[in-house]
Amino acid sequence: MDPEGVRELFDRRMRREASPDGPGCRVERVGDVVRQTGPPDAWNGVLWSGLTAATADAAIAEQIAHFTALGREFEWKLYAHDAPRDLGDRLRAAGFTAGPREALMVAGSERIAALGTAPPDGVELVPVTDAAGVELMGEVHDRAFGTDGTALRRRLVRQLAERPGTLVAVVAVTVADGRPVSSARMELVPGTGFAGLWGGGTVPGWRGRGLYRSLVAHRARVAADLGFRRLQVDASDDSRPILARLGFTELSTTTPYDYRPDATTG
């Protein structure tokens, strides 16, 4: 892999030329900023920017005004290679809060699919195709991450119904009683060649048994079969070493900067 070349391709196809990632969303380029605006339960935020020290502050203020007027919280998805170098400091000064930094990692889908990592004994992988399956995923999400997945449930149900072919989701259940113990999803953007791996989580008591690796390999096989050559992950500190051992290459890091109007205006 040519990391710099793949990173440039990712920036172009997945950020500068991004397509909406959910029902009711639109992507627009305003000056040197590409942003997505959607319903309250969708992802709202800045996907890419090509700013300079002279233009950054005005662009930040413009995005705050746009999303605040709509009553939307939003995220500025900042990558380590974005300019200007102090953009993160400028975002914090404007009222954004930085979240945990993650690693942008990429691998060839066929290479990962060939690993053939099977789930542990007593567990089977079940495709998610309807609201009942999404509810199982939501149960895993709540238990694995300790956060409320209500908005995620609504978005996934709507995406399955209104944008078929853009979402692949899977839940790992126990063979004995059908309890959900792990789940993950994959977002497919036609024409990009990239398949995004998201939401991989395993409930306490089932961690360390290879479920995360199994779900990565499963989605890689689906991606390869559908013609998506590359897998992309925003990897946490926990998943980064696992993905590196599987063969993923780190291209950059990304940090979410969140803006909540009520938190800054009182």
mmCIF file of C-alpha atoms in Angstrom:
data_model
loop_
_atom_site.group_PDB
_atom_site.id
_atom_site.type_symbol
_atom_site.label_atom_id
_atom_site.label_comp_id
_atom_site.label_asym_id
_atom_site.label_seq_id
_atom_site.Cartn_x
_atom_site.Cartn_y
_atom_site.Cartn_z
ATOM 1 C CA MET A 1 0.000 0.000 0.000
ATOM 2 C CA ASP A 2 1.087 3.554 -0.792
ATOM 3 C CA PRO A 3 -0.186 5.270 2.391
ATOM 4 C CA GLU A 4 0.091 8.818 1.082
ATOM 5 C CA GLY A 5 -1.605 7.962 -2.198
ATOM 6 C CA VAL A 6 -4.438 6.098 -0.463
ATOM 7 C CA ARG A 7 -4.891 8.964 1.992
ATOM 8 C CA GLU A 8 -5.213 11.432 -0.887
ATOM 9 C CA LEU A 9 -7.748 9.119 -2.545
ATOM 10 C CA PHE A 10 -9.701 8.864 0.713
ATOM 11 C CA ASP A 11 -9.737 12.640 1.131
ATOM 12 C CA ARG A 12 -11.025 13.120 -2.386
ATOM 13 C CA ARG A 13 -13.660 10.394 -2.594
ATOM 14 C CA MET A 14 -14.890 10.228 0.998
ATOM 15 C CA ARG A 15 -14.517 13.844 2.087
ATOM 16 C CA ARG A 16 -14.297 16.418 -0.730
ATOM 17 C CA GLU A 17 -16.678 14.478 -3.010
ATOM 18 C CA ALA A 18 -18.759 12.945 -0.222
ATOM 19 C CA SER A 19 -22.306 11.724 -0.761
ATOM 20 C CA PRO A 20 -25.065 11.977 1.870
ATOM 21 C CA ASP A 21 -24.803 9.103 4.338
ATOM 22 C CA GLY A 22 -28.446 8.843 5.343
ATOM 23 C CA PRO A 23 -32.069 9.624 4.456
ATOM 24 C CA GLY A 24 -32.956 13.285 4.457
ATOM 25 C CA CYS A 25 -29.321 14.418 4.373
ATOM 26 C CA ARG A 26 -27.598 16.708 1.909
ATOM 27 C CA VAL A 27 -23.911 17.424 1.305
ATOM 28 C CA GLU A 28 -22.870 20.830 0.070
ATOM 29 C CA ARG A 29 -19.647 22.692 -0.548
ATOM 30 C CA VAL A 30 -19.610 26.217 0.834
ATOM 31 C CA GLY A 31 -16.382 28.007 0.002
ATOM 32 C CA ASP A 32 -13.589 25.751 1.225
ATOM 33 C CA VAL A 33 -15.812 23.631 3.490
ATOM 34 C CA VAL A 34 -17.770 20.452 2.712
ATOM 35 C CA ARG A 35 -20.548 19.790 5.208
ATOM 36 C CA GLN A 36 -23.504 17.479 5.686
ATOM 37 C CA THR A 37 -26.842 18.732 6.986
ATOM 38 C CA GLY A 38 -29.623 16.360 7.923
ATOM 39 C CA PRO A 39 -32.399 15.559 10.399
ATOM 40 C CA PRO A 40 -31.678 15.786 14.135
ATOM 41 C CA ASP A 41 -30.937 12.042 14.436
ATOM 42 C CA ALA A 42 -28.528 12.085 11.463
ATOM 43 C CA TRP A 43 -24.830 12.979 11.511
ATOM 44 C CA ASN A 44 -24.506 16.730 11.000
ATOM 45 C CA GLY A 45 -21.112 18.270 10.508
ATOM 46 C CA VAL A 46 -18.037 19.245 8.525
ATOM 47 C CA LEU A 47 -16.463 16.489 6.440
ATOM 48 C CA TRP A 48 -13.580 18.390 4.863
ATOM 49 C CA SER A 49 -12.049 21.827 4.755
ATOM 50 C CA GLY A 50 -9.268 23.440 2.764
ATOM 51 C CA LEU A 51 -8.573 26.435 4.973
ATOM 52 C CA THR A 52 -5.671 28.754 5.692
ATOM 53 C CA ALA A 53 -4.735 30.828 8.711
ATOM 54 C CA ALA A 54 -6.398 33.782 6.987
ATOM 55 C CA THR A 55 -9.711 32.048 6.229
ATOM 56 C CA ALA A 56 -10.188 29.566 9.079
ATOM 57 C CA ASP A 57 -11.897 31.745 11.700
ATOM 58 C CA ALA A 58 -14.493 33.125 9.286
ATOM 59 C CA ALA A 59 -15.257 29.622 7.989
ATOM 60 C CA ILE A 60 -15.702 28.327 11.538
ATOM 61 C CA ALA A 61 -18.089 31.168 12.356
ATOM 62 C CA GLU A 62 -20.057 30.476 9.173
ATOM 63 C CA GLN A 63 -20.574 26.811 10.062
ATOM 64 C CA ILE A 64 -21.642 27.690 13.601
ATOM 65 C CA ALA A 65 -24.215 30.130 12.218
ATOM 66 C CA HIS A 66 -25.515 27.590 9.686
ATOM 67 C CA PHE A 67 -26.095 24.717 12.105
ATOM 68 C CA THR A 68 -27.217 26.891 15.012
ATOM 69 C CA ALA A 69 -29.922 28.464 12.841
ATOM 70 C CA LEU A 70 -31.261 24.953 12.242
ATOM 71 C CA GLY A 71 -31.038 24.018 15.921
ATOM 72 C CA ARG A 72 -28.481 21.307 15.174
ATOM 73 C CA GLU A 73 -25.582 20.106 17.214
ATOM 74 C CA PHE A 74 -22.755 19.286 14.829
ATOM 75 C CA GLU A 75 -19.275 17.838 14.540
ATOM 76 C CA TRP A 76 -16.210 19.164 12.788
ATOM 77 C CA LYS A 77 -14.323 16.026 11.803
ATOM 78 C CA LEU A 78 -10.705 17.160 11.952
ATOM 79 C CA TYR A 79 -7.827 15.080 10.564
ATOM 80 C CA ALA A 80 -4.212 15.472 11.644
ATOM 81 C CA HIS A 81 -3.146 16.392 8.108
ATOM 82 C CA ASP A 82 -5.759 19.155 7.714
ATOM 83 C CA ALA A 83 -4.662 22.787 7.487
ATOM 84 C CA PRO A 84 -4.008 25.122 9.106
ATOM 85 C CA ARG A 85 -2.020 23.247 11.728
ATOM 86 C CA ASP A 86 -3.704 25.121 14.585
ATOM 87 C CA LEU A 87 -7.257 24.435 13.368
ATOM 88 C CA GLY A 88 -8.001 22.388 16.484
ATOM 89 C CA ASP A 89 -6.987 25.301 18.709
ATOM 90 C CA ARG A 90 -9.200 27.619 16.678
ATOM 91 C CA LEU A 91 -12.171 25.267 17.017
ATOM 92 C CA ARG A 92 -11.743 25.054 20.790
ATOM 93 C CA ALA A 93 -11.528 28.842 20.996
ATOM 94 C CA ALA A 94 -14.843 29.041 19.096
ATOM 95 C CA GLY A 95 -16.616 26.798 21.610
ATOM 96 C CA PHE A 96 -16.053 23.285 20.256
ATOM 97 C CA THR A 97 -15.204 20.365 22.519
ATOM 98 C CA ALA A 98 -12.665 17.806 21.352
ATOM 99 C CA GLY A 99 -13.506 14.110 21.644
ATOM 100 C CA PRO A 100 -11.148 11.130 21.753
ATOM 101 C CA ARG A 101 -8.641 10.970 18.919
ATOM 102 C CA GLU A 102 -8.934 7.939 16.643
ATOM 103 C CA ALA A 103 -6.704 6.429 13.969
ATOM 104 C CA LEU A 104 -7.730 6.461 10.312
ATOM 105 C CA MET A 105 -6.834 2.925 9.210
ATOM 106 C CA VAL A 106 -7.252 1.271 5.804
ATOM 107 C CA ALA A 107 -6.770 -2.252 4.444
ATOM 108 C CA GLY A 108 -7.549 -4.182 1.291
ATOM 109 C CA SER A 109 -10.882 -5.974 1.645
ATOM 110 C CA GLU A 110 -9.739 -9.139 -0.142
ATOM 111 C CA ARG A 111 -6.677 -9.423 2.084
ATOM 112 C CA ILE A 112 -8.737 -9.186 5.275
ATOM 113 C CA ALA A 113 -11.445 -11.488 3.890
ATOM 114 C CA ALA A 114 -8.813 -14.145 3.223
ATOM 115 C CA LEU A 115 -7.985 -14.336 6.932
ATOM 116 C CA GLY A 116 -11.137 -16.405 7.424
ATOM 117 C CA THR A 117 -11.633 -15.549 11.086
ATOM 118 C CA ALA A 118 -14.632 -17.574 12.304
ATOM 119 C CA PRO A 119 -16.709 -16.702 15.380
ATOM 120 C CA PRO A 120 -16.039 -18.668 18.596
ATOM 121 C CA ASP A 121 -17.888 -21.903 19.289
ATOM 122 C CA GLY A 122 -21.471 -21.387 20.364
ATOM 123 C CA VAL A 123 -21.911 -18.126 18.428
ATOM 124 C CA GLU A 124 -23.330 -17.466 14.980
ATOM 125 C CA LEU A 125 -23.396 -14.333 12.844
ATOM 126 C CA VAL A 126 -26.842 -13.179 11.713
ATOM 127 C CA PRO A 127 -27.417 -10.490 9.051
ATOM 128 C CA VAL A 128 -29.525 -7.530 10.164
ATOM 129 C CA THR A 129 -32.288 -6.789 7.660
ATOM 130 C CA ASP A 130 -35.190 -5.337 9.639
ATOM 131 C CA ALA A 131 -36.229 -3.465 12.771
ATOM 132 C CA ALA A 132 -36.009 -6.595 14.929
ATOM 133 C CA GLY A 133 -32.376 -7.052 13.951
ATOM 134 C CA VAL A 134 -31.645 -3.393 14.587
ATOM 135 C CA GLU A 135 -33.117 -3.771 18.074
ATOM 136 C CA LEU A 136 -30.651 -6.579 18.777
ATOM 137 C CA MET A 137 -27.835 -4.326 17.569
ATOM 138 C CA GLY A 138 -29.122 -1.545 19.807
ATOM 139 C CA GLU A 139 -29.077 -3.863 22.810
ATOM 140 C CA VAL A 140 -25.429 -4.672 22.127
ATOM 141 C CA HIS A 141 -24.622 -0.996 21.619
ATOM 142 C CA ASP A 142 -26.169 0.024 24.947
ATOM 143 C CA ARG A 143 -24.381 -2.714 26.880
ATOM 144 C CA ALA A 144 -21.035 -2.463 25.081
ATOM 145 C CA PHE A 145 -20.628 1.319 25.059
ATOM 146 C CA GLY A 146 -22.824 2.358 27.974
ATOM 147 C CA THR A 147 -24.613 4.991 25.900
ATOM 148 C CA ASP A 148 -28.166 5.448 24.657
ATOM 149 C CA GLY A 149 -28.476 4.070 21.127
ATOM 150 C CA THR A 150 -32.054 5.276 20.500
ATOM 151 C CA ALA A 151 -31.082 7.745 17.764
ATOM 152 C CA LEU A 152 -28.854 5.127 16.128
ATOM 153 C CA ARG A 153 -31.738 2.640 16.092
ATOM 154 C CA ARG A 154 -34.019 5.124 14.348
ATOM 155 C CA ARG A 155 -31.387 6.013 11.760
ATOM 156 C CA LEU A 156 -30.526 2.398 10.916
ATOM 157 C CA VAL A 157 -34.171 1.344 10.564
ATOM 158 C CA ARG A 158 -34.775 4.261 8.232
ATOM 159 C CA GLN A 159 -31.610 3.551 6.244
ATOM 160 C CA LEU A 160 -32.522 -0.105 5.731
ATOM 161 C CA ALA A 161 -35.947 0.927 4.451
ATOM 162 C CA GLU A 162 -35.052 3.957 2.344
ATOM 163 C CA ARG A 163 -31.473 3.377 1.189
ATOM 164 C CA PRO A 164 -31.086 -0.362 0.590
ATOM 165 C CA GLY A 165 -27.628 -1.420 -0.483
ATOM 166 C CA THR A 166 -25.807 1.243 1.537
ATOM 167 C CA LEU A 167 -25.782 -0.582 4.878
ATOM 168 C CA VAL A 168 -24.528 -4.022 5.863
ATOM 169 C CA ALA A 169 -25.153 -4.911 9.504
ATOM 170 C CA VAL A 170 -24.542 -8.087 11.460
ATOM 171 C CA VAL A 171 -25.166 -9.288 14.993
ATOM 172 C CA ALA A 172 -23.468 -12.173 16.774
ATOM 173 C CA VAL A 173 -25.891 -14.251 18.845
ATOM 174 C CA THR A 174 -25.460 -17.272 21.080
ATOM 175 C CA VAL A 175 -26.638 -20.480 19.451
ATOM 176 C CA ALA A 176 -28.144 -21.775 22.681
ATOM 177 C CA ASP A 177 -30.564 -18.935 23.414
ATOM 178 C CA GLY A 178 -30.170 -16.282 20.717
ATOM 179 C CA ARG A 179 -28.750 -13.618 23.028
ATOM 180 C CA PRO A 180 -26.955 -10.805 21.145
ATOM 181 C CA VAL A 181 -23.337 -10.496 22.293
ATOM 182 C CA SER A 182 -21.644 -8.463 19.550
ATOM 183 C CA SER A 183 -22.598 -6.395 16.520
ATOM 184 C CA ALA A 184 -21.180 -4.155 13.816
ATOM 185 C CA ARG A 185 -22.148 -2.396 10.619
ATOM 186 C CA MET A 186 -20.587 -1.353 7.323
ATOM 187 C CA GLU A 187 -21.476 1.762 5.348
ATOM 188 C CA LEU A 188 -21.190 1.478 1.553
ATOM 189 C CA VAL A 189 -20.843 4.538 -0.671
ATOM 190 C CA PRO A 190 -21.179 3.494 -4.338
ATOM 191 C CA GLY A 191 -18.413 4.702 -6.612
ATOM 192 C CA THR A 192 -15.844 5.338 -3.885
ATOM 193 C CA GLY A 193 -14.249 1.912 -3.532
ATOM 194 C CA PHE A 194 -14.224 2.388 0.265
ATOM 195 C CA ALA A 195 -16.376 0.487 2.739
ATOM 196 C CA GLY A 196 -16.523 2.034 6.202
ATOM 197 C CA LEU A 197 -16.514 -0.242 9.248
ATOM 198 C CA TRP A 198 -18.443 1.217 12.177
ATOM 199 C CA GLY A 199 -19.908 0.359 15.546
ATOM 200 C CA GLY A 200 -18.050 -2.843 16.334
ATOM 201 C CA GLY A 201 -18.855 -3.628 19.955
ATOM 202 C CA THR A 202 -18.978 -6.661 22.247
ATOM 203 C CA VAL A 203 -20.811 -6.934 25.559
ATOM 204 C CA PRO A 204 -18.861 -7.523 28.781
ATOM 205 C CA GLY A 205 -18.232 -11.192 29.408
ATOM 206 C CA TRP A 206 -17.708 -11.970 25.734
ATOM 207 C CA ARG A 207 -14.695 -9.797 25.065
ATOM 208 C CA GLY A 208 -11.326 -11.308 24.258
ATOM 209 C CA ARG A 209 -12.811 -14.297 22.393
ATOM 210 C CA GLY A 210 -12.222 -13.086 18.845
ATOM 211 C CA LEU A 211 -15.675 -11.665 18.086
ATOM 212 C CA TYR A 212 -14.336 -8.282 16.985
ATOM 213 C CA ARG A 213 -11.902 -9.917 14.533
ATOM 214 C CA SER A 214 -14.639 -12.207 13.270
ATOM 215 C CA LEU A 215 -16.977 -9.302 12.531
ATOM 216 C CA VAL A 216 -14.194 -7.454 10.683
ATOM 217 C CA ALA A 217 -13.473 -10.488 8.509
ATOM 218 C CA HIS A 218 -17.174 -11.059 7.833
ATOM 219 C CA ARG A 219 -17.686 -7.505 6.609
ATOM 220 C CA ALA A 220 -14.481 -7.684 4.560
ATOM 221 C CA ARG A 221 -15.854 -10.697 2.677
ATOM 222 C CA VAL A 222 -19.096 -8.870 1.948
ATOM 223 C CA ALA A 223 -17.214 -5.758 0.818
ATOM 224 C CA ALA A 224 -14.950 -7.755 -1.482
ATOM 225 C CA ASP A 225 -17.920 -9.589 -3.004
ATOM 226 C CA LEU A 226 -19.612 -6.243 -3.689
ATOM 227 C CA GLY A 227 -16.524 -4.773 -5.355
ATOM 228 C CA PHE A 228 -15.337 -2.447 -2.588
ATOM 229 C CA ARG A 229 -11.552 -2.773 -2.633
ATOM 230 C CA ARG A 230 -10.713 -0.969 0.595
ATOM 231 C CA LEU A 231 -11.932 -1.023 4.182
ATOM 232 C CA GLN A 232 -11.764 2.132 6.276
ATOM 233 C CA VAL A 233 -11.979 2.378 10.068
ATOM 234 C CA ASP A 234 -11.791 5.185 12.607
ATOM 235 C CA ALA A 235 -10.056 3.067 15.220
ATOM 236 C CA SER A 236 -10.117 3.649 18.961
ATOM 237 C CA ASP A 237 -7.095 2.919 21.118
ATOM 238 C CA ASP A 238 -8.676 -0.444 21.974
ATOM 239 C CA SER A 239 -9.255 -1.573 18.392
ATOM 240 C CA ARG A 240 -6.152 -0.041 16.796
ATOM 241 C CA PRO A 241 -3.702 -2.818 17.818
ATOM 242 C CA ILE A 242 -6.162 -5.542 16.764
ATOM 243 C CA LEU A 243 -6.607 -3.958 13.345
ATOM 244 C CA ALA A 244 -2.857 -3.457 12.947
ATOM 245 C CA ARG A 245 -2.282 -7.166 13.593
ATOM 246 C CA LEU A 246 -4.930 -7.987 10.982
ATOM 247 C CA GLY A 247 -3.082 -5.902 8.395
ATOM 248 C CA PHE A 248 -4.629 -2.416 8.532
ATOM 249 C CA THR A 249 -2.338 0.583 7.886
ATOM 250 C CA GLU A 250 -2.672 3.838 9.797
ATOM 251 C CA LEU A 251 -2.931 6.820 7.424
ATOM 252 C CA SER A 252 -3.693 9.663 9.830
ATOM 253 C CA THR A 253 -5.614 10.437 12.990
ATOM 254 C CA THR A 254 -9.020 12.062 13.317
ATOM 255 C CA THR A 255 -10.560 13.985 16.204
ATOM 256 C CA PRO A 256 -14.248 14.910 16.535
ATOM 257 C CA TYR A 257 -14.856 18.505 17.578
ATOM 258 C CA ASP A 258 -18.447 18.843 18.804
ATOM 259 C CA TYR A 259 -20.453 22.043 18.937
ATOM 260 C CA ARG A 260 -23.606 22.271 21.040
ATOM 261 C CA PRO A 261 -25.346 25.655 20.826
ATOM 262 C CA ASP A 262 -26.947 25.341 24.265
ATOM 263 C CA ALA A 263 -23.573 24.617 25.859
ATOM 264 C CA THR A 264 -21.998 27.769 24.432
ATOM 265 C CA THR A 265 -24.846 30.218 24.544
ATOM 266 C CA GLY A 266 -26.371 29.199 27.870
#
